[in-house]
Amino acid sequence: MTYILYASEGTGSVVCEAVLALSGLPHRRVDVTILAPTGPDPELIQVNPLGQVPVLKLPHGEIMTESAAITLYLADLVPEKDLAPVPSNPLRARYLRWMAFLASAVYPSSLRKFYPERYTADPAGAEAVKDAAISRLTREFAVLAAGLGTSPYLLGTKMSAVDIYAAMLIGWEENQEGMRDVFPGLIQLAQRISSHPVLRPIWQRNALPL
Ligand SMILES: N[C@@H](CCC(=O)N[C@@H](CS)C(=O)NCC(=O)O)C(=O)O
């Protein structure tokens, strides 16, 4: 009955680790290396041929990849923990919108910024890929900040799993002071998550800003 999370410090597995911790579901973490010169951990390749984290192995053996799918799945498993609005809740639409936006727009822009060489066949083009990714990220964070408005959380006054996902991506920005100047609401949202008593140690271990 144990959920097994394949994780690596400082990566997108942190949101799944956080939701697992809040869920109270029995779980354990398997720490794997992803970017070693010798290639990803063979244990990871066995469950995800792309060599990426997070991966969640369900108690009945099913393998899940994709951070947003895992987050949505886990949060729905424990409705009593109030990590996600149930489908009949009008806030469900906003919850799904931001979850998909973070996973399909912001996260890939971060990846292009951190690993630009993967997104061009021209070694001289990596810098331009990175610059374009930074501009795109700024536009995407502006959309997110506008959606947040003056609320403490993306769904209003109550924290949900999508805030944890957002806080992870905000935390990956190296220039936190610059982010605070331009998007103070996003930094405040990230700080609400990083100061949560259950999430703080997870944030700390994953080298995310506190
Ligand atoms: N779409 C995937 C992306 C996962 C991903 O890119 N994970 C990164 C860490 S943040 C990784 O494992 N990178 C290693 C690699 O791509 O070789 C998700 O949302 O889970």
PDB file of C-alpha atoms and ligand atoms in Angstrom:
ATOM      1  CA  MET A   1       0.000   0.000   0.000  1.00  0.00           C
ATOM      2  CA  THR A   2       3.084   2.234  -0.273  1.00  0.00           C
ATOM      3  CA  TYR A   3       3.551   4.946  -2.902  1.00  0.00           C
ATOM      4  CA  ILE A   4       7.127   5.185  -4.134  1.00  0.00           C
ATOM      5  CA  LEU A   5       8.374   8.541  -5.391  1.00  0.00           C
ATOM      6  CA  TYR A   6      11.527   8.672  -7.490  1.00  0.00           C
ATOM      7  CA  ALA A   7      12.949  12.064  -6.716  1.00  0.00           C
ATOM      8  CA  SER A   8      16.044  14.176  -7.094  1.00  0.00           C
ATOM      9  CA  GLU A   9      16.894  17.197  -4.988  1.00  0.00           C
ATOM     10  CA  GLY A  10      16.130  20.585  -6.485  1.00  0.00           C
ATOM     11  CA  THR A  11      13.957  19.207  -9.277  1.00  0.00           C
ATOM     12  CA  GLY A  12      10.282  18.975 -10.177  1.00  0.00           C
ATOM     13  CA  SER A  13       9.843  16.045  -7.819  1.00  0.00           C
ATOM     14  CA  VAL A  14       9.529  18.528  -4.951  1.00  0.00           C
ATOM     15  CA  VAL A  15       5.870  19.285  -5.625  1.00  0.00           C
ATOM     16  CA  CYS A  16       4.991  15.577  -5.566  1.00  0.00           C
ATOM     17  CA  GLU A  17       7.022  15.075  -2.419  1.00  0.00           C
ATOM     18  CA  ALA A  18       5.182  17.987  -0.811  1.00  0.00           C
ATOM     19  CA  VAL A  19       1.726  16.730  -1.766  1.00  0.00           C
ATOM     20  CA  LEU A  20       2.614  13.216  -0.582  1.00  0.00           C
ATOM     21  CA  ALA A  21       3.741  14.650   2.757  1.00  0.00           C
ATOM     22  CA  LEU A  22       0.463  16.568   3.151  1.00  0.00           C
ATOM     23  CA  SER A  23      -1.639  13.621   1.976  1.00  0.00           C
ATOM     24  CA  GLY A  24      -0.768  11.318   4.856  1.00  0.00           C
ATOM     25  CA  LEU A  25      -0.577   8.453   2.333  1.00  0.00           C
ATOM     26  CA  PRO A  26       2.088   5.831   3.109  1.00  0.00           C
ATOM     27  CA  HIS A  27       5.062   6.565   0.914  1.00  0.00           C
ATOM     28  CA  ARG A  28       8.783   6.422   0.550  1.00  0.00           C
ATOM     29  CA  ARG A  29      11.223   8.387  -1.529  1.00  0.00           C
ATOM     30  CA  VAL A  30      13.895   6.885  -3.745  1.00  0.00           C
ATOM     31  CA  ASP A  31      16.589   9.483  -4.432  1.00  0.00           C
ATOM     32  CA  VAL A  32      18.045   9.130  -7.912  1.00  0.00           C
ATOM     33  CA  THR A  33      20.625  11.038  -9.931  1.00  0.00           C
ATOM     34  CA  ILE A  34      19.508  12.536 -13.221  1.00  0.00           C
ATOM     35  CA  LEU A  35      22.322  14.578 -14.678  1.00  0.00           C
ATOM     36  CA  ALA A  36      25.429  12.552 -13.803  1.00  0.00           C
ATOM     37  CA  PRO A  37      28.133  12.383 -16.526  1.00  0.00           C
ATOM     38  CA  THR A  38      27.482   8.641 -16.643  1.00  0.00           C
ATOM     39  CA  GLY A  39      23.779   9.277 -17.372  1.00  0.00           C
ATOM     40  CA  PRO A  40      20.670   8.885 -15.266  1.00  0.00           C
ATOM     41  CA  ASP A  41      20.375   6.250 -12.554  1.00  0.00           C
ATOM     42  CA  PRO A  42      19.639   2.806 -14.062  1.00  0.00           C
ATOM     43  CA  GLU A  43      16.913   2.442 -11.405  1.00  0.00           C
ATOM     44  CA  LEU A  44      15.238   5.552 -12.826  1.00  0.00           C
ATOM     45  CA  ILE A  45      15.567   4.414 -16.451  1.00  0.00           C
ATOM     46  CA  GLN A  46      13.698   1.263 -15.498  1.00  0.00           C
ATOM     47  CA  VAL A  47      10.632   3.265 -14.509  1.00  0.00           C
ATOM     48  CA  ASN A  48      11.056   6.185 -16.925  1.00  0.00           C
ATOM     49  CA  PRO A  49      13.071   5.629 -20.103  1.00  0.00           C
ATOM     50  CA  LEU A  50      13.438   9.420 -20.451  1.00  0.00           C
ATOM     51  CA  GLY A  51      15.440   9.429 -17.218  1.00  0.00           C
ATOM     52  CA  GLN A  52      13.333  12.194 -15.733  1.00  0.00           C
ATOM     53  CA  VAL A  53      11.836  12.776 -12.318  1.00  0.00           C
ATOM     54  CA  PRO A  54       9.308  12.769 -10.794  1.00  0.00           C
ATOM     55  CA  VAL A  55       8.067   9.219 -11.163  1.00  0.00           C
ATOM     56  CA  LEU A  56       5.435   7.748  -8.866  1.00  0.00           C
ATOM     57  CA  LYS A  57       4.996   4.014  -8.509  1.00  0.00           C
ATOM     58  CA  LEU A  58       1.495   3.271  -7.281  1.00  0.00           C
ATOM     59  CA  PRO A  59       0.824   0.493  -4.748  1.00  0.00           C
ATOM     60  CA  HIS A  60      -0.617  -1.735  -7.497  1.00  0.00           C
ATOM     61  CA  GLY A  61       2.505  -1.265  -9.626  1.00  0.00           C
ATOM     62  CA  GLU A  62       1.299   1.325 -12.151  1.00  0.00           C
ATOM     63  CA  ILE A  63       3.974   3.869 -13.073  1.00  0.00           C
ATOM     64  CA  MET A  64       3.069   7.536 -13.332  1.00  0.00           C
ATOM     65  CA  THR A  65       5.271  10.256 -14.779  1.00  0.00           C
ATOM     66  CA  GLU A  66       4.409  13.961 -15.240  1.00  0.00           C
ATOM     67  CA  SER A  67       4.489  16.195 -12.196  1.00  0.00           C
ATOM     68  CA  ALA A  68       1.064  17.742 -12.796  1.00  0.00           C
ATOM     69  CA  ALA A  69      -0.653  14.386 -13.344  1.00  0.00           C
ATOM     70  CA  ILE A  70       0.921  13.010 -10.163  1.00  0.00           C
ATOM     71  CA  THR A  71      -0.015  16.127  -8.189  1.00  0.00           C
ATOM     72  CA  LEU A  72      -3.616  16.095  -9.409  1.00  0.00           C
ATOM     73  CA  TYR A  73      -3.909  12.362  -8.785  1.00  0.00           C
ATOM     74  CA  LEU A  74      -2.555  12.457  -5.234  1.00  0.00           C
ATOM     75  CA  ALA A  75      -4.563  15.508  -4.206  1.00  0.00           C
ATOM     76  CA  ASP A  76      -7.790  13.882  -5.455  1.00  0.00           C
ATOM     77  CA  LEU A  77      -7.058  10.696  -3.507  1.00  0.00           C
ATOM     78  CA  VAL A  78      -7.395  12.516  -0.185  1.00  0.00           C
ATOM     79  CA  PRO A  79     -10.383  14.885  -0.456  1.00  0.00           C
ATOM     80  CA  GLU A  80     -10.440  15.162   3.332  1.00  0.00           C
ATOM     81  CA  LYS A  81      -7.099  16.994   3.181  1.00  0.00           C
ATOM     82  CA  ASP A  82      -8.602  19.771   1.077  1.00  0.00           C
ATOM     83  CA  LEU A  83      -5.663  19.971  -1.338  1.00  0.00           C
ATOM     84  CA  ALA A  84      -7.917  20.331  -4.395  1.00  0.00           C
ATOM     85  CA  PRO A  85     -11.443  21.526  -5.092  1.00  0.00           C
ATOM     86  CA  VAL A  86     -13.684  18.551  -5.896  1.00  0.00           C
ATOM     87  CA  PRO A  87     -15.045  18.418  -9.496  1.00  0.00           C
ATOM     88  CA  SER A  88     -18.398  19.944  -8.492  1.00  0.00           C
ATOM     89  CA  ASN A  89     -16.709  22.938  -6.842  1.00  0.00           C
ATOM     90  CA  PRO A  90     -16.771  26.006  -9.161  1.00  0.00           C
ATOM     91  CA  LEU A  91     -13.085  26.619  -8.248  1.00  0.00           C
ATOM     92  CA  ARG A  92     -12.146  23.352  -9.949  1.00  0.00           C
ATOM     93  CA  ALA A  93     -11.966  25.119 -13.327  1.00  0.00           C
ATOM     94  CA  ARG A  94      -9.423  27.648 -12.071  1.00  0.00           C
ATOM     95  CA  TYR A  95      -7.471  24.923 -10.299  1.00  0.00           C
ATOM     96  CA  LEU A  96      -7.157  22.874 -13.496  1.00  0.00           C
ATOM     97  CA  ARG A  97      -6.389  25.935 -15.585  1.00  0.00           C
ATOM     98  CA  TRP A  98      -3.424  26.985 -13.458  1.00  0.00           C
ATOM     99  CA  MET A  99      -2.172  23.442 -13.015  1.00  0.00           C
ATOM    100  CA  ALA A 100      -2.095  22.915 -16.779  1.00  0.00           C
ATOM    101  CA  PHE A 101      -0.607  26.371 -17.375  1.00  0.00           C
ATOM    102  CA  LEU A 102       2.212  25.760 -14.912  1.00  0.00           C
ATOM    103  CA  ALA A 103       3.000  22.323 -16.300  1.00  0.00           C
ATOM    104  CA  SER A 104       2.681  23.083 -19.997  1.00  0.00           C
ATOM    105  CA  ALA A 105       3.899  26.688 -20.181  1.00  0.00           C
ATOM    106  CA  VAL A 106       5.985  27.799 -17.186  1.00  0.00           C
ATOM    107  CA  TYR A 107       7.811  24.521 -16.437  1.00  0.00           C
ATOM    108  CA  PRO A 108       8.946  24.012 -20.069  1.00  0.00           C
ATOM    109  CA  SER A 109      10.139  27.630 -20.222  1.00  0.00           C
ATOM    110  CA  SER A 110      12.225  26.980 -17.103  1.00  0.00           C
ATOM    111  CA  LEU A 111      13.663  23.873 -18.728  1.00  0.00           C
ATOM    112  CA  ARG A 112      14.603  25.880 -21.840  1.00  0.00           C
ATOM    113  CA  LYS A 113      16.272  28.432 -19.615  1.00  0.00           C
ATOM    114  CA  PHE A 114      18.246  25.872 -17.590  1.00  0.00           C
ATOM    115  CA  TYR A 115      19.106  23.470 -20.433  1.00  0.00           C
ATOM    116  CA  PRO A 116      19.040  25.691 -23.571  1.00  0.00           C
ATOM    117  CA  GLU A 117      21.483  23.434 -25.430  1.00  0.00           C
ATOM    118  CA  ARG A 118      18.817  20.732 -25.559  1.00  0.00           C
ATOM    119  CA  TYR A 119      16.514  22.951 -27.584  1.00  0.00           C
ATOM    120  CA  THR A 120      18.764  23.730 -30.523  1.00  0.00           C
ATOM    121  CA  ALA A 121      20.857  21.693 -32.916  1.00  0.00           C
ATOM    122  CA  ASP A 122      23.179  24.690 -33.238  1.00  0.00           C
ATOM    123  CA  PRO A 123      25.626  24.939 -30.310  1.00  0.00           C
ATOM    124  CA  ALA A 124      25.939  28.679 -30.978  1.00  0.00           C
ATOM    125  CA  GLY A 125      22.185  29.041 -30.625  1.00  0.00           C
ATOM    126  CA  ALA A 126      21.917  28.055 -26.956  1.00  0.00           C
ATOM    127  CA  GLU A 127      22.311  31.601 -25.646  1.00  0.00           C
ATOM    128  CA  ALA A 128      19.468  32.818 -27.862  1.00  0.00           C
ATOM    129  CA  VAL A 129      17.238  29.954 -26.697  1.00  0.00           C
ATOM    130  CA  LYS A 130      17.983  30.951 -23.104  1.00  0.00           C
ATOM    131  CA  ASP A 131      17.249  34.638 -23.741  1.00  0.00           C
ATOM    132  CA  ALA A 132      13.951  33.784 -25.427  1.00  0.00           C
ATOM    133  CA  ALA A 133      13.028  31.465 -22.549  1.00  0.00           C
ATOM    134  CA  ILE A 134      13.689  34.231 -20.005  1.00  0.00           C
ATOM    135  CA  SER A 135      11.427  36.648 -21.919  1.00  0.00           C
ATOM    136  CA  ARG A 136       8.730  34.011 -22.202  1.00  0.00           C
ATOM    137  CA  LEU A 137       8.958  33.202 -18.482  1.00  0.00           C
ATOM    138  CA  THR A 138       8.475  36.875 -17.640  1.00  0.00           C
ATOM    139  CA  ARG A 139       5.295  36.987 -19.730  1.00  0.00           C
ATOM    140  CA  GLU A 140       4.040  33.758 -18.174  1.00  0.00           C
ATOM    141  CA  PHE A 141       4.723  34.922 -14.618  1.00  0.00           C
ATOM    142  CA  ALA A 142       2.880  38.147 -15.485  1.00  0.00           C
ATOM    143  CA  VAL A 143      -0.184  36.107 -16.490  1.00  0.00           C
ATOM    144  CA  LEU A 144       0.058  34.085 -13.291  1.00  0.00           C
ATOM    145  CA  ALA A 145       0.475  37.210 -11.164  1.00  0.00           C
ATOM    146  CA  ALA A 146      -2.572  38.779 -12.797  1.00  0.00           C
ATOM    147  CA  GLY A 147      -4.557  35.620 -12.040  1.00  0.00           C
ATOM    148  CA  LEU A 148      -3.431  35.731  -8.420  1.00  0.00           C
ATOM    149  CA  GLY A 149      -4.315  39.406  -8.067  1.00  0.00           C
ATOM    150  CA  THR A 150      -4.253  40.435  -4.424  1.00  0.00           C
ATOM    151  CA  SER A 151      -5.327  37.015  -3.127  1.00  0.00           C
ATOM    152  CA  PRO A 152      -3.007  34.999  -0.925  1.00  0.00           C
ATOM    153  CA  TYR A 153      -3.493  31.858  -3.056  1.00  0.00           C
ATOM    154  CA  LEU A 154      -4.354  31.087  -6.674  1.00  0.00           C
ATOM    155  CA  LEU A 155      -7.853  29.934  -5.703  1.00  0.00           C
ATOM    156  CA  GLY A 156      -8.424  32.795  -3.289  1.00  0.00           C
ATOM    157  CA  THR A 157      -8.078  32.407   0.438  1.00  0.00           C
ATOM    158  CA  LYS A 158      -7.435  28.669   0.634  1.00  0.00           C
ATOM    159  CA  MET A 159      -4.184  26.937  -0.233  1.00  0.00           C
ATOM    160  CA  SER A 160      -4.348  24.091  -2.741  1.00  0.00           C
ATOM    161  CA  ALA A 161      -1.897  21.803  -4.520  1.00  0.00           C
ATOM    162  CA  VAL A 162      -1.608  24.244  -7.416  1.00  0.00           C
ATOM    163  CA  ASP A 163      -0.025  26.829  -5.091  1.00  0.00           C
ATOM    164  CA  ILE A 164       2.664  24.308  -4.201  1.00  0.00           C
ATOM    165  CA  TYR A 165       3.346  23.721  -7.897  1.00  0.00           C
ATOM    166  CA  ALA A 166       3.539  27.472  -8.515  1.00  0.00           C
ATOM    167  CA  ALA A 167       5.812  28.032  -5.505  1.00  0.00           C
ATOM    168  CA  MET A 168       8.269  25.442  -6.832  1.00  0.00           C
ATOM    169  CA  LEU A 169       8.555  27.201 -10.206  1.00  0.00           C
ATOM    170  CA  ILE A 170       8.790  30.651  -8.603  1.00  0.00           C
ATOM    171  CA  GLY A 171      11.519  29.298  -6.315  1.00  0.00           C
ATOM    172  CA  TRP A 172      13.595  28.182  -9.289  1.00  0.00           C
ATOM    173  CA  GLU A 173      14.086  31.793 -10.352  1.00  0.00           C
ATOM    174  CA  GLU A 174      17.641  32.715  -9.373  1.00  0.00           C
ATOM    175  CA  ASN A 175      16.881  36.407  -8.981  1.00  0.00           C
ATOM    176  CA  GLN A 176      14.357  36.326  -6.145  1.00  0.00           C
ATOM    177  CA  GLU A 177      14.865  40.023  -5.375  1.00  0.00           C
ATOM    178  CA  GLY A 178      14.153  40.923  -8.988  1.00  0.00           C
ATOM    179  CA  MET A 179      11.041  38.730  -8.875  1.00  0.00           C
ATOM    180  CA  ARG A 180       9.925  40.464  -5.679  1.00  0.00           C
ATOM    181  CA  ASP A 181      10.216  43.857  -7.386  1.00  0.00           C
ATOM    182  CA  VAL A 182       8.200  42.828 -10.424  1.00  0.00           C
ATOM    183  CA  PHE A 183       5.858  40.172  -9.007  1.00  0.00           C
ATOM    184  CA  PRO A 184       5.599  40.750  -5.243  1.00  0.00           C
ATOM    185  CA  GLY A 185       2.404  38.692  -5.010  1.00  0.00           C
ATOM    186  CA  LEU A 186       4.111  35.633  -6.461  1.00  0.00           C
ATOM    187  CA  ILE A 187       6.986  35.882  -3.996  1.00  0.00           C
ATOM    188  CA  GLN A 188       4.492  36.215  -1.144  1.00  0.00           C
ATOM    189  CA  LEU A 189       2.641  33.143  -2.409  1.00  0.00           C
ATOM    190  CA  ALA A 190       5.916  31.181  -2.537  1.00  0.00           C
ATOM    191  CA  GLN A 191       6.744  32.306   1.004  1.00  0.00           C
ATOM    192  CA  ARG A 192       3.372  31.145   2.289  1.00  0.00           C
ATOM    193  CA  ILE A 193       4.218  27.708   0.940  1.00  0.00           C
ATOM    194  CA  SER A 194       7.842  27.656   2.124  1.00  0.00           C
ATOM    195  CA  SER A 195       6.821  28.651   5.649  1.00  0.00           C
ATOM    196  CA  HIS A 196       4.205  25.885   5.938  1.00  0.00           C
ATOM    197  CA  PRO A 197       5.424  23.673   8.805  1.00  0.00           C
ATOM    198  CA  VAL A 198       5.190  20.431   6.799  1.00  0.00           C
ATOM    199  CA  LEU A 199       6.617  21.918   3.607  1.00  0.00           C
ATOM    200  CA  ARG A 200       9.470  23.951   5.067  1.00  0.00           C
ATOM    201  CA  PRO A 201      11.853  20.994   5.582  1.00  0.00           C
ATOM    202  CA  ILE A 202      11.077  19.753   2.082  1.00  0.00           C
ATOM    203  CA  TRP A 203      11.793  23.224   0.644  1.00  0.00           C
ATOM    204  CA  GLN A 204      15.006  23.350   2.647  1.00  0.00           C
ATOM    205  CA  ARG A 205      16.242  19.944   1.441  1.00  0.00           C
ATOM    206  CA  ASN A 206      15.463  20.907  -2.156  1.00  0.00           C
ATOM    207  CA  ALA A 207      17.437  24.160  -1.884  1.00  0.00           C
ATOM    208  CA  LEU A 208      14.387  26.311  -2.573  1.00  0.00           C
ATOM    209  CA  PRO A 209      14.222  29.839  -1.128  1.00  0.00           C
ATOM    210  CA  LEU A 210      12.655  30.019   2.327  1.00  0.00           C
TER     211      LEU A 210
HETATM  212  N1  LIG B   1       7.080  17.004 -18.077  1.00  0.00           N
HETATM  213  C1  LIG B   1       7.841  16.454 -16.986  1.00  0.00           C
HETATM  214  C2  LIG B   1       9.206  17.124 -16.954  1.00  0.00           C
HETATM  215  C3  LIG B   1      10.113  16.458 -15.955  1.00  0.00           C
HETATM  216  C4  LIG B   1      11.526  17.018 -16.021  1.00  0.00           C
HETATM  217  O1  LIG B   1      11.927  17.671 -17.007  1.00  0.00           O
HETATM  218  N2  LIG B   1      12.269  16.771 -14.948  1.00  0.00           N
HETATM  219  C5  LIG B   1      13.641  17.215 -14.914  1.00  0.00           C
HETATM  220  C6  LIG B   1      14.003  17.710 -13.523  1.00  0.00           C
HETATM  221  S1  LIG B   1      13.219  19.212 -13.136  1.00  0.00           S
HETATM  222  C7  LIG B   1      14.543  16.033 -15.220  1.00  0.00           C
HETATM  223  O2  LIG B   1      14.319  14.954 -14.724  1.00  0.00           O
HETATM  224  N3  LIG B   1      15.564  16.269 -16.033  1.00  0.00           N
HETATM  225  C8  LIG B   1      16.528  15.268 -16.399  1.00  0.00           C
HETATM  226  C9  LIG B   1      16.577  15.071 -17.860  1.00  0.00           C
HETATM  227  O3  LIG B   1      15.687  15.551 -18.595  1.00  0.00           O
HETATM  228  O4  LIG B   1      17.510  14.431 -18.311  1.00  0.00           O
HETATM  229  C10 LIG B   1       7.083  16.643 -15.675  1.00  0.00           C
HETATM  230  O5  LIG B   1       6.318  17.595 -15.555  1.00  0.00           O
HETATM  231  O6  LIG B   1       7.233  15.817 -14.767  1.00  0.00           O
END
